[in-house]
């Protein structure tokens, strides 16, 4: 029985350097090496490793092939709709389409991961449907505000 889950978030590969990354003090790192290093540094502290990825389906497949020890990748960015998870090099990969149209439900047991896509608006559980609607409102409000003021020089 698995008791401890290690979750590693990953956003898409940044450009090596841009004005924005320089301004914010962001340094681009190799994602495959970085994820592998994080997993190595935490080795033995988790029973199940989940990578939350916003790199796109093709990169998720690459991560599964190149990084040993990831149990599941829950991905986004490429808007890939997957009816069922796919297993690549022992890693389950799943994505739930785009624009909040679907909620992916995964049952993770290590041996066989099952997936289900539930169309938003048809969620049978009223409490979950209400939470989805509340998060949608919150997301729209947050994304409607400017993130950073830029001077007009």
Coordinates of N, CA, C and O in Angstrom, one line a residue:
X1 N 0.8 -1.2 0.0 CA 0.0 0.0 0.0 C 0.9 1.2 0.0 O 1.8 1.4 0.8
X2 N 0.6 2.2 -0.9 CA 1.3 3.4 -1.0 C 0.8 4.5 0.0 O -0.4 4.7 0.0
X3 N 1.7 5.1 0.7 CA 1.2 6.1 1.7 C 1.7 7.5 1.4 O 1.0 8.5 1.8
X4 N 2.8 7.7 0.7 CA 3.4 9.0 0.5 C 3.5 9.3 -1.0 O 4.0 8.5 -1.7
X5 N 3.0 10.4 -1.4 CA 3.0 10.8 -2.8 C 3.9 12.0 -2.9 O 3.8 13.0 -2.2
X6 N 4.8 11.9 -3.8 CA 5.7 13.1 -4.2 C 5.1 13.7 -5.4 O 4.9 13.1 -6.4
X7 N 4.9 15.0 -5.4 CA 4.3 15.7 -6.5 C 5.3 16.8 -7.0 O 5.8 17.6 -6.2
X8 N 5.7 16.7 -8.3 CA 6.7 17.6 -8.8 C 6.0 18.4 -9.9 O 5.6 17.9 -10.9
X9 N 5.8 19.7 -9.7 CA 5.2 20.5 -10.8 C 6.2 21.0 -11.8 O 7.4 21.2 -11.5
X10 N 5.8 21.1 -13.1 CA 6.7 21.6 -14.1 C 5.9 22.4 -15.1 O 4.9 21.9 -15.6
X11 N 6.4 23.6 -15.4 CA 5.8 24.4 -16.4 C 6.6 24.3 -17.7 O 7.7 23.7 -17.7
X12 N 6.1 24.7 -18.8 CA 6.8 24.5 -20.1 C 8.2 25.0 -20.1 O 8.6 25.9 -19.3
X13 N 9.0 24.5 -21.0 CA 10.4 24.9 -21.2 C 10.4 26.4 -21.4 O 9.8 26.9 -22.4
X14 N 11.2 27.2 -20.6 CA 11.3 28.6 -20.9 C 12.3 28.8 -22.0 O 13.2 28.0 -22.2
X15 N 12.3 30.0 -22.7 CA 13.3 30.3 -23.6 C 14.6 30.4 -22.8 O 14.6 30.7 -21.6
X16 N 15.8 30.3 -23.4 CA 17.0 30.3 -22.6 C 17.1 31.7 -21.9 O 17.5 31.7 -20.7
X17 N 16.8 32.7 -22.5 CA 16.7 34.0 -21.9 C 15.9 35.0 -22.7 O 15.9 35.0 -23.9
X18 N 15.2 35.8 -22.0 CA 14.4 36.9 -22.6 C 14.4 38.1 -21.7 O 14.9 38.0 -20.6
X19 N 13.9 39.2 -22.2 CA 13.9 40.4 -21.4 C 13.1 40.2 -20.1 O 13.5 40.6 -19.0
X20 N 12.0 39.4 -20.2 CA 11.1 39.1 -19.1 C 11.9 38.3 -18.1 O 11.9 38.6 -16.9
X21 N 12.5 37.2 -18.5 CA 13.2 36.3 -17.6 C 14.4 37.1 -16.9 O 14.6 36.9 -15.7
X22 N 15.1 37.9 -17.7 CA 16.2 38.7 -17.1 C 15.6 39.7 -16.1 O 16.2 39.8 -15.0
X23 N 14.5 40.3 -16.4 CA 13.9 41.3 -15.5 C 13.5 40.6 -14.1 O 13.7 41.2 -13.1
X24 N 13.0 39.4 -14.2 CA 12.5 38.7 -13.1 C 13.6 37.9 -12.4 O 13.3 37.3 -11.3
X25 N 14.8 37.8 -12.9 CA 15.9 37.0 -12.3 C 15.7 35.5 -12.5 O 16.1 34.7 -11.7
X26 N 15.0 35.1 -13.6 CA 14.7 33.7 -13.8 C 15.8 33.1 -14.6 O 16.2 33.7 -15.7
X27 N 16.3 32.0 -14.2 CA 17.3 31.2 -15.0 C 16.7 30.0 -15.5 O 16.1 29.2 -14.8
X28 N 16.8 29.8 -16.8 CA 16.2 28.6 -17.5 C 17.1 27.4 -17.2 O 18.3 27.5 -17.3
X29 N 16.5 26.3 -16.7 CA 17.3 25.0 -16.5 C 16.8 23.9 -17.4 O 15.6 24.0 -17.9
X30 N 17.6 23.0 -17.6 CA 17.2 21.8 -18.4 C 16.1 21.0 -17.7 O 16.4 20.6 -16.6
X31 N 14.9 20.9 -18.2 CA 13.8 20.3 -17.4 C 14.1 18.8 -17.1 O 13.8 18.4 -16.0
X32 N 14.6 18.1 -18.0 CA 14.8 16.7 -17.8 C 15.8 16.5 -16.7 O 15.6 15.7 -15.7
X33 N 16.9 17.2 -16.7 CA 17.9 17.1 -15.6 C 17.4 17.6 -14.3 O 17.6 17.0 -13.2
X34 N 16.6 18.7 -14.3 CA 16.1 19.3 -13.1 C 15.1 18.4 -12.4 O 15.2 18.1 -11.2
X35 N 14.2 17.8 -13.2 CA 13.2 16.9 -12.6 C 13.9 15.7 -12.1 O 13.6 15.2 -11.0
X36 N 14.9 15.1 -12.8 CA 15.6 14.0 -12.3 C 16.4 14.3 -11.1 O 16.4 13.5 -10.1
X37 N 17.0 15.5 -11.0 CA 17.7 15.9 -9.8 C 16.8 16.0 -8.6 O 17.1 15.6 -7.4
X38 N 15.6 16.6 -8.8 CA 14.6 16.7 -7.7 C 14.2 15.3 -7.2 O 14.2 15.1 -6.0
X39 N 13.9 14.4 -8.1 CA 13.6 13.1 -7.7 C 14.7 12.4 -7.0 O 14.4 11.7 -6.0
X40 N 15.9 12.5 -7.5 CA 17.0 11.9 -6.8 C 17.2 12.5 -5.4 O 17.5 11.7 -4.4
X41 N 17.1 13.8 -5.2 CA 17.3 14.4 -3.9 C 16.2 13.9 -2.9 O 16.4 14.0 -1.7
X42 N 15.1 13.5 -3.4 CA 14.0 13.1 -2.5 C 13.8 11.6 -2.5 O 12.8 11.1 -2.0
X43 N 14.7 10.9 -3.1 CA 14.6 9.4 -3.3 C 14.4 8.8 -1.9 O 15.0 9.1 -0.9
X44 N 13.4 7.9 -1.8 CA 13.1 7.2 -0.6 C 12.1 7.9 0.3 O 11.7 7.4 1.3
X45 N 11.8 9.1 -0.1 CA 10.8 9.9 0.8 C 9.4 9.9 0.2 O 8.5 10.5 0.8
X46 N 9.2 9.2 -0.9 CA 7.8 9.0 -1.4 C 7.7 7.6 -2.0 O 8.6 7.0 -2.3
X47 N 6.4 7.2 -2.1 CA 6.1 5.9 -2.6 C 5.6 6.0 -4.1 O 5.6 5.1 -4.8
X48 N 5.0 7.2 -4.4 CA 4.4 7.4 -5.7 C 4.8 8.8 -6.2 O 4.7 9.8 -5.5
X49 N 5.4 8.9 -7.4 CA 5.8 10.1 -8.0 C 4.9 10.6 -9.1 O 4.7 9.9 -10.1
X50 N 4.3 11.8 -8.9 CA 3.4 12.3 -9.9 C 4.1 13.6 -10.4 O 4.4 14.5 -9.6
X51 N 4.2 13.7 -11.7 CA 4.7 15.0 -12.3 C 3.5 15.7 -12.9 O 2.8 15.2 -13.7
X52 N 3.3 16.9 -12.3 CA 2.2 17.8 -12.9 C 2.9 18.7 -13.9 O 3.7 19.5 -13.6
X53 N 2.6 18.4 -15.2 CA 3.3 19.0 -16.3 C 2.5 19.9 -17.1 O 1.3 19.6 -17.4
X54 N 3.1 21.1 -17.5 CA 2.4 21.9 -18.5 C 3.4 22.1 -19.6 O 3.6 23.2 -20.1
X55 N 4.0 21.0 -20.1 CA 4.9 21.0 -21.1 C 4.4 20.6 -22.5 O 5.0 20.7 -23.5
X56 N 3.2 19.9 -22.5 CA 2.6 19.4 -23.7 C 2.9 17.9 -23.8 O 3.8 17.3 -23.2
X57 N 2.0 17.3 -24.6 CA 2.0 15.8 -24.7 C 3.3 15.3 -25.1 O 3.9 14.3 -24.6
X58 N 3.9 15.8 -26.2 CA 5.2 15.3 -26.7 C 6.3 15.3 -25.7 O 7.1 14.4 -25.6
X59 N 6.4 16.4 -24.9 CA 7.4 16.5 -23.9 C 7.1 15.6 -22.8 O 8.0 15.0 -22.2
X60 N 5.8 15.4 -22.4 CA 5.5 14.4 -21.4 C 6.0 13.0 -21.8 O 6.5 12.3 -21.0
X61 N 5.8 12.7 -23.1 CA 6.3 11.4 -23.5 C 7.8 11.3 -23.4 O 8.4 10.3 -23.0
X62 N 8.5 12.4 -23.8 CA 9.9 12.5 -23.7 C 10.4 12.3 -22.2 O 11.3 11.5 -21.9
X63 N 9.7 13.0 -21.3 CA 10.0 12.8 -19.8 C 9.8 11.4 -19.4 O 10.7 10.9 -18.7
X64 N 8.8 10.7 -19.8 CA 8.5 9.4 -19.5 C 9.6 8.4 -20.0 O 10.0 7.5 -19.3
X65 N 10.1 8.7 -21.2 CA 11.2 7.9 -21.8 C 12.5 8.1 -21.1 O 13.3 7.2 -21.0
X66 N 12.8 9.4 -20.7 CA 14.1 9.8 -20.3 C 14.3 9.8 -18.8 O 15.5 9.8 -18.3
X67 N 13.2 9.9 -18.0 CA 13.4 10.0 -16.6 C 12.7 8.8 -15.9 O 11.5 8.6 -16.0
X68 N 13.6 7.9 -15.4 CA 13.0 6.7 -14.7 C 12.5 7.1 -13.3 O 13.0 7.9 -12.6
X69 N 11.4 6.4 -13.0 CA 10.8 6.6 -11.6 C 9.6 7.4 -11.5 O 9.0 7.5 -10.5
X70 N 9.2 8.1 -12.6 CA 7.9 8.8 -12.6 C 6.8 7.8 -12.8 O 6.7 7.1 -13.7
X71 N 5.8 7.8 -11.8 CA 4.7 6.9 -11.9 C 3.6 7.4 -12.8 O 3.1 6.7 -13.6
X72 N 3.3 8.7 -12.7 CA 2.2 9.3 -13.4 C 2.6 10.7 -13.8 O 3.2 11.4 -13.1
X73 N 2.2 11.1 -15.1 CA 2.3 12.4 -15.5 C 0.9 12.9 -15.8 O 0.2 12.4 -16.7
X74 N 0.5 14.0 -15.1 CA -0.8 14.6 -15.4 C -0.4 15.9 -16.2 O 0.2 16.8 -15.6
X75 N -0.7 16.0 -17.4 CA -0.2 17.0 -18.3 C -1.2 18.0 -18.9 O -2.4 17.7 -18.8
X76 N -0.7 19.0 -19.5 CA -1.5 20.0 -20.1 C -0.6 20.7 -21.2 O 0.4 20.3 -21.5
X77 N -1.1 21.9 -21.7 CA -0.5 22.8 -22.6 C -0.8 22.5 -24.1 O -1.2 23.3 -24.8
X78 N -0.8 21.2 -24.5 CA -1.0 20.8 -25.9 C -2.5 20.6 -26.2 O -2.8 20.4 -27.3
X79 N -3.3 20.7 -25.2 CA -4.8 20.6 -25.3 C -5.1 19.2 -25.8 O -6.1 19.0 -26.5
X80 N -4.3 18.2 -25.4 CA -4.6 16.8 -25.9 C -5.7 16.2 -25.0 O -5.6 16.2 -23.8
X81 N -6.7 15.7 -25.7 CA -7.8 15.0 -25.1 C -7.5 13.5 -25.1 O -7.3 12.9 -26.2
X82 N -7.4 12.9 -24.0 CA -7.1 11.4 -23.9 C -8.2 10.7 -23.2 O -8.5 11.0 -22.0
X83 N -8.9 9.8 -23.9 CA -10.0 9.1 -23.3 C -9.5 8.2 -22.1 O -10.1 8.1 -21.1
X84 N -8.3 7.6 -22.3 CA -7.7 6.8 -21.3 C -6.2 7.1 -21.2 O -5.6 7.6 -22.1
X85 N -5.6 6.9 -20.0 CA -4.2 7.2 -19.9 C -3.4 6.2 -20.8 O -3.8 5.2 -21.1
X86 N -2.2 6.7 -21.1 CA -1.3 5.9 -21.9 C 0.0 5.5 -21.1 O 0.5 6.4 -20.4
X87 N 0.5 4.3 -21.3 CA 1.7 4.0 -20.5 C 2.9 4.0 -21.4 O 2.9 3.4 -22.5
X88 N 3.9 4.8 -21.0 CA 5.1 4.9 -21.7 C 6.3 4.6 -20.8 O 6.4 5.3 -19.7
X89 N 7.1 3.6 -21.0 CA 8.3 3.3 -20.2 C 7.9 3.1 -18.7 O 8.6 3.6 -17.9
X90 N 6.7 2.6 -18.5 CA 6.3 2.3 -17.1 C 5.6 3.5 -16.4 O 5.3 3.5 -15.3
X91 N 5.5 4.7 -17.2 CA 4.9 5.9 -16.6 C 3.5 6.1 -17.3 O 3.4 6.0 -18.5
X92 N 2.5 6.3 -16.5 CA 1.1 6.6 -17.0 C 1.1 8.1 -17.3 O 1.5 9.0 -16.5
X93 N 0.6 8.5 -18.5 CA 0.4 9.8 -19.0 C -1.0 10.1 -19.2 O -1.7 9.3 -19.9
X94 N -1.5 11.2 -18.7 CA -2.9 11.6 -19.0 C -3.1 13.1 -19.1 O -2.4 13.9 -18.4
X95 N -3.9 13.5 -20.1 CA -4.3 14.9 -20.3 C -5.8 15.0 -20.5 O -6.4 14.0 -21.0
X96 N -6.4 16.1 -20.2 CA -7.8 16.3 -20.3 C -8.3 17.4 -21.2 O -9.2 18.1 -20.9
X97 N -7.7 17.5 -22.3 CA -8.2 18.4 -23.3 C -7.8 19.9 -23.0 O -6.7 20.2 -22.6
X98 N -8.8 20.8 -23.3 CA -8.5 22.2 -23.2 C -9.6 23.0 -22.7 O -10.8 22.6 -22.7
X99 N -9.3 24.3 -22.3 CA -10.2 25.3 -22.0 C -11.2 24.9 -20.9 O -12.3 25.4 -20.9
X100 N -10.9 24.0 -20.0 CA -11.7 23.7 -18.9 C -13.0 23.0 -19.3 O -14.0 23.0 -18.6
X101 N -13.0 22.3 -20.5 CA -14.2 21.6 -20.9 C -14.3 20.2 -20.3 O -15.4 19.7 -20.2
X102 N -13.3 19.7 -19.8 CA -13.3 18.4 -19.2 C -12.6 18.3 -17.9 O -11.6 19.1 -17.6
X103 N -13.0 17.5 -17.0 CA -12.3 17.2 -15.8 C -11.8 15.8 -15.9 O -12.6 14.8 -16.1
X104 N -10.5 15.6 -15.7 CA -9.9 14.2 -15.8 C -10.0 13.6 -14.4 O -9.7 14.2 -13.4
X105 N -10.5 12.4 -14.3 CA -10.6 11.6 -13.1 C -9.7 10.4 -13.3 O -9.9 9.6 -14.2
X106 N -8.7 10.3 -12.4 CA -7.7 9.2 -12.5 C -7.8 8.3 -11.3 O -7.9 8.8 -10.2
X107 N -7.8 7.0 -11.4 CA -7.7 6.1 -10.3 C -6.3 5.5 -10.5 O -6.0 4.7 -11.4
X108 N -5.4 5.9 -9.5 CA -4.0 5.4 -9.6 C -3.8 4.3 -8.6 O -4.0 4.4 -7.4
X109 N -3.3 3.2 -9.2 CA -3.0 2.1 -8.3 C -1.6 1.4 -8.7 O -1.3 0.4 -8.2
X110 N -0.9 2.1 -9.6 CA 0.4 1.6 -9.9 C 0.4 0.6 -11.0 O 1.2 0.6 -11.9
X111 N -0.4 -0.4 -10.9 CA -0.5 -1.5 -11.8 C -1.3 -1.1 -13.1 O -0.9 -1.3 -14.2
X112 N -2.5 -0.6 -12.8 CA -3.4 -0.2 -13.9 C -4.1 1.1 -13.5 O -4.8 1.1 -12.5
X113 N -3.8 2.1 -14.2 CA -4.4 3.4 -14.0 C -5.5 3.6 -14.9 O -5.4 3.3 -16.1
X114 N -6.7 3.9 -14.3 CA -7.9 4.1 -15.1 C -8.2 5.6 -15.2 O -8.0 6.3 -14.3
X115 N -8.7 6.0 -16.4 CA -9.0 7.4 -16.6 C -10.5 7.6 -17.0 O -11.1 6.7 -17.6
X116 N -11.0 8.7 -16.7 CA -12.3 9.1 -17.1 C -12.4 10.6 -17.4 O -11.8 11.3 -16.7
X117 N -13.0 10.9 -18.5 CA -13.2 12.4 -18.8 C -14.6 12.7 -18.5 O -15.6 12.0 -19.0
X118 N -14.8 13.7 -17.8 CA -16.2 14.2 -17.4 C -16.4 15.6 -18.0 O -15.6 16.5 -17.6
X119 N -17.4 15.8 -18.8 CA -17.6 17.1 -19.4 C -18.1 18.0 -18.3 O -19.0 17.7 -17.5
X120 N -17.5 19.2 -18.2 CA -17.9 20.2 -17.3 C -19.4 20.6 -17.6 O -19.7 20.7 -18.7
X121 N -20.2 20.6 -16.6 CA -21.6 20.9 -16.8 C -22.4 19.6 -16.6 O -23.6 19.6 -16.5
X122 N -21.7 18.4 -16.7 CA -22.4 17.2 -16.5 C -21.9 16.4 -15.3 O -22.2 15.2 -15.2
X123 N -21.2 17.1 -14.4 CA -20.7 16.4 -13.3 C -21.8 16.0 -12.4 O -22.6 16.8 -11.9
X124 N -21.9 14.7 -12.1 CA -23.0 14.2 -11.3 C -23.1 14.7 -9.8 O -24.1 14.7 -9.2
X125 N -21.9 15.0 -9.3 CA -21.8 15.4 -7.9 C -22.0 16.9 -7.8 O -21.2 17.7 -8.3
X126 N -23.1 17.4 -7.2 CA -23.4 18.8 -7.1 C -22.3 19.6 -6.4 O -22.0 20.8 -6.8
X127 N -21.7 19.1 -5.4 CA -20.7 19.8 -4.7 C -19.5 20.0 -5.5 O -18.9 21.1 -5.6
X128 N -19.1 19.0 -6.3 CA -17.9 19.2 -7.2 C -18.3 20.1 -8.3 O -17.4 21.0 -8.7
X129 N -19.5 20.1 -8.9 CA -19.9 21.0 -9.9 C -19.8 22.4 -9.4 O -19.3 23.3 -10.1
X130 N -20.3 22.7 -8.2 CA -20.3 24.0 -7.6 C -18.9 24.5 -7.4 O -18.5 25.7 -7.6
X131 N -18.0 23.6 -7.0 CA -16.6 24.0 -6.8 C -15.9 24.3 -8.1 O -15.2 25.3 -8.2
X132 N -16.2 23.6 -9.2 CA -15.7 23.9 -10.5 C -16.2 25.3 -11.0 O -15.4 26.1 -11.5
X133 N -17.4 25.6 -10.8 CA -18.0 26.9 -11.2 C -17.3 28.0 -10.4 O -17.0 29.1 -10.9
X134 N -17.1 27.8 -9.1 CA -16.5 28.8 -8.3 C -15.0 29.0 -8.7 O -14.6 30.2 -8.8
X135 N -14.3 28.0 -9.0 CA -12.9 28.1 -9.5 C -12.8 28.8 -10.8 O -11.9 29.5 -11.1
X136 N -13.8 28.5 -11.7 CA -13.9 29.2 -13.0 C -14.0 30.7 -12.8 O -13.3 31.5 -13.4
X137 N -15.0 31.1 -11.9 CA -15.2 32.5 -11.6 C -13.9 33.2 -11.1 O -13.5 34.3 -11.5
X138 N -13.2 32.4 -10.2 CA -12.0 33.0 -9.6 C -10.9 33.1 -10.6 O -10.2 34.1 -10.6
X139 N -10.8 32.1 -11.5 CA -9.8 32.1 -12.5 C -10.0 33.3 -13.5 O -9.1 34.0 -13.9
X140 N -11.3 33.5 -13.9 CA -11.6 34.6 -14.8 C -11.2 35.9 -14.1 O -10.7 36.8 -14.8
X141 N -11.6 36.1 -12.9 CA -11.3 37.3 -12.1 C -9.8 37.6 -12.1 O -9.3 38.7 -12.3
X142 N -9.0 36.5 -11.8 CA -7.5 36.7 -11.7 C -6.9 37.0 -13.0 O -6.0 37.8 -13.1
X143 N -7.4 36.3 -14.1 CA -6.8 36.4 -15.4 C -7.2 37.7 -16.1 O -6.7 38.1 -17.1
X144 N -8.2 38.4 -15.5 CA -8.7 39.7 -16.1 C -7.9 40.9 -15.6 O -8.1 42.0 -16.0
X145 N -7.0 40.6 -14.6 CA -6.2 41.7 -14.0 C -4.8 41.7 -14.7 O -4.2 40.6 -14.9
X146 N -4.2 42.8 -14.9 CA -2.8 42.8 -15.4 C -1.9 42.1 -14.4 O -2.0 42.3 -13.2
X147 N -0.9 41.3 -14.9 CA 0.0 40.6 -14.0 C 1.1 41.5 -13.6 O 1.6 41.5 -12.4
X148 N 1.7 42.3 -14.5 CA 2.8 43.2 -14.2 C 2.6 44.5 -14.9 O 2.3 44.6 -16.1
X149 N 2.8 45.6 -14.2 CA 2.7 46.9 -14.8 C 4.1 47.2 -15.6 O 5.1 46.9 -15.0
X150 N 4.0 47.6 -16.8 CA 5.2 47.9 -17.6 C 5.2 49.4 -17.9 O 4.2 50.0 -18.2
X151 N 6.3 50.0 -17.7 CA 6.4 51.4 -17.9 C 6.3 51.7 -19.4 O 6.7 50.9 -20.2
X152 N 5.8 52.9 -19.7 CA 5.6 53.3 -21.1 C 6.8 54.2 -21.6 O 6.6 55.3 -21.9
X153 N 8.0 53.7 -21.6 CA 9.2 54.5 -21.9 C 9.5 54.3 -23.4 O 9.2 53.5 -24.0

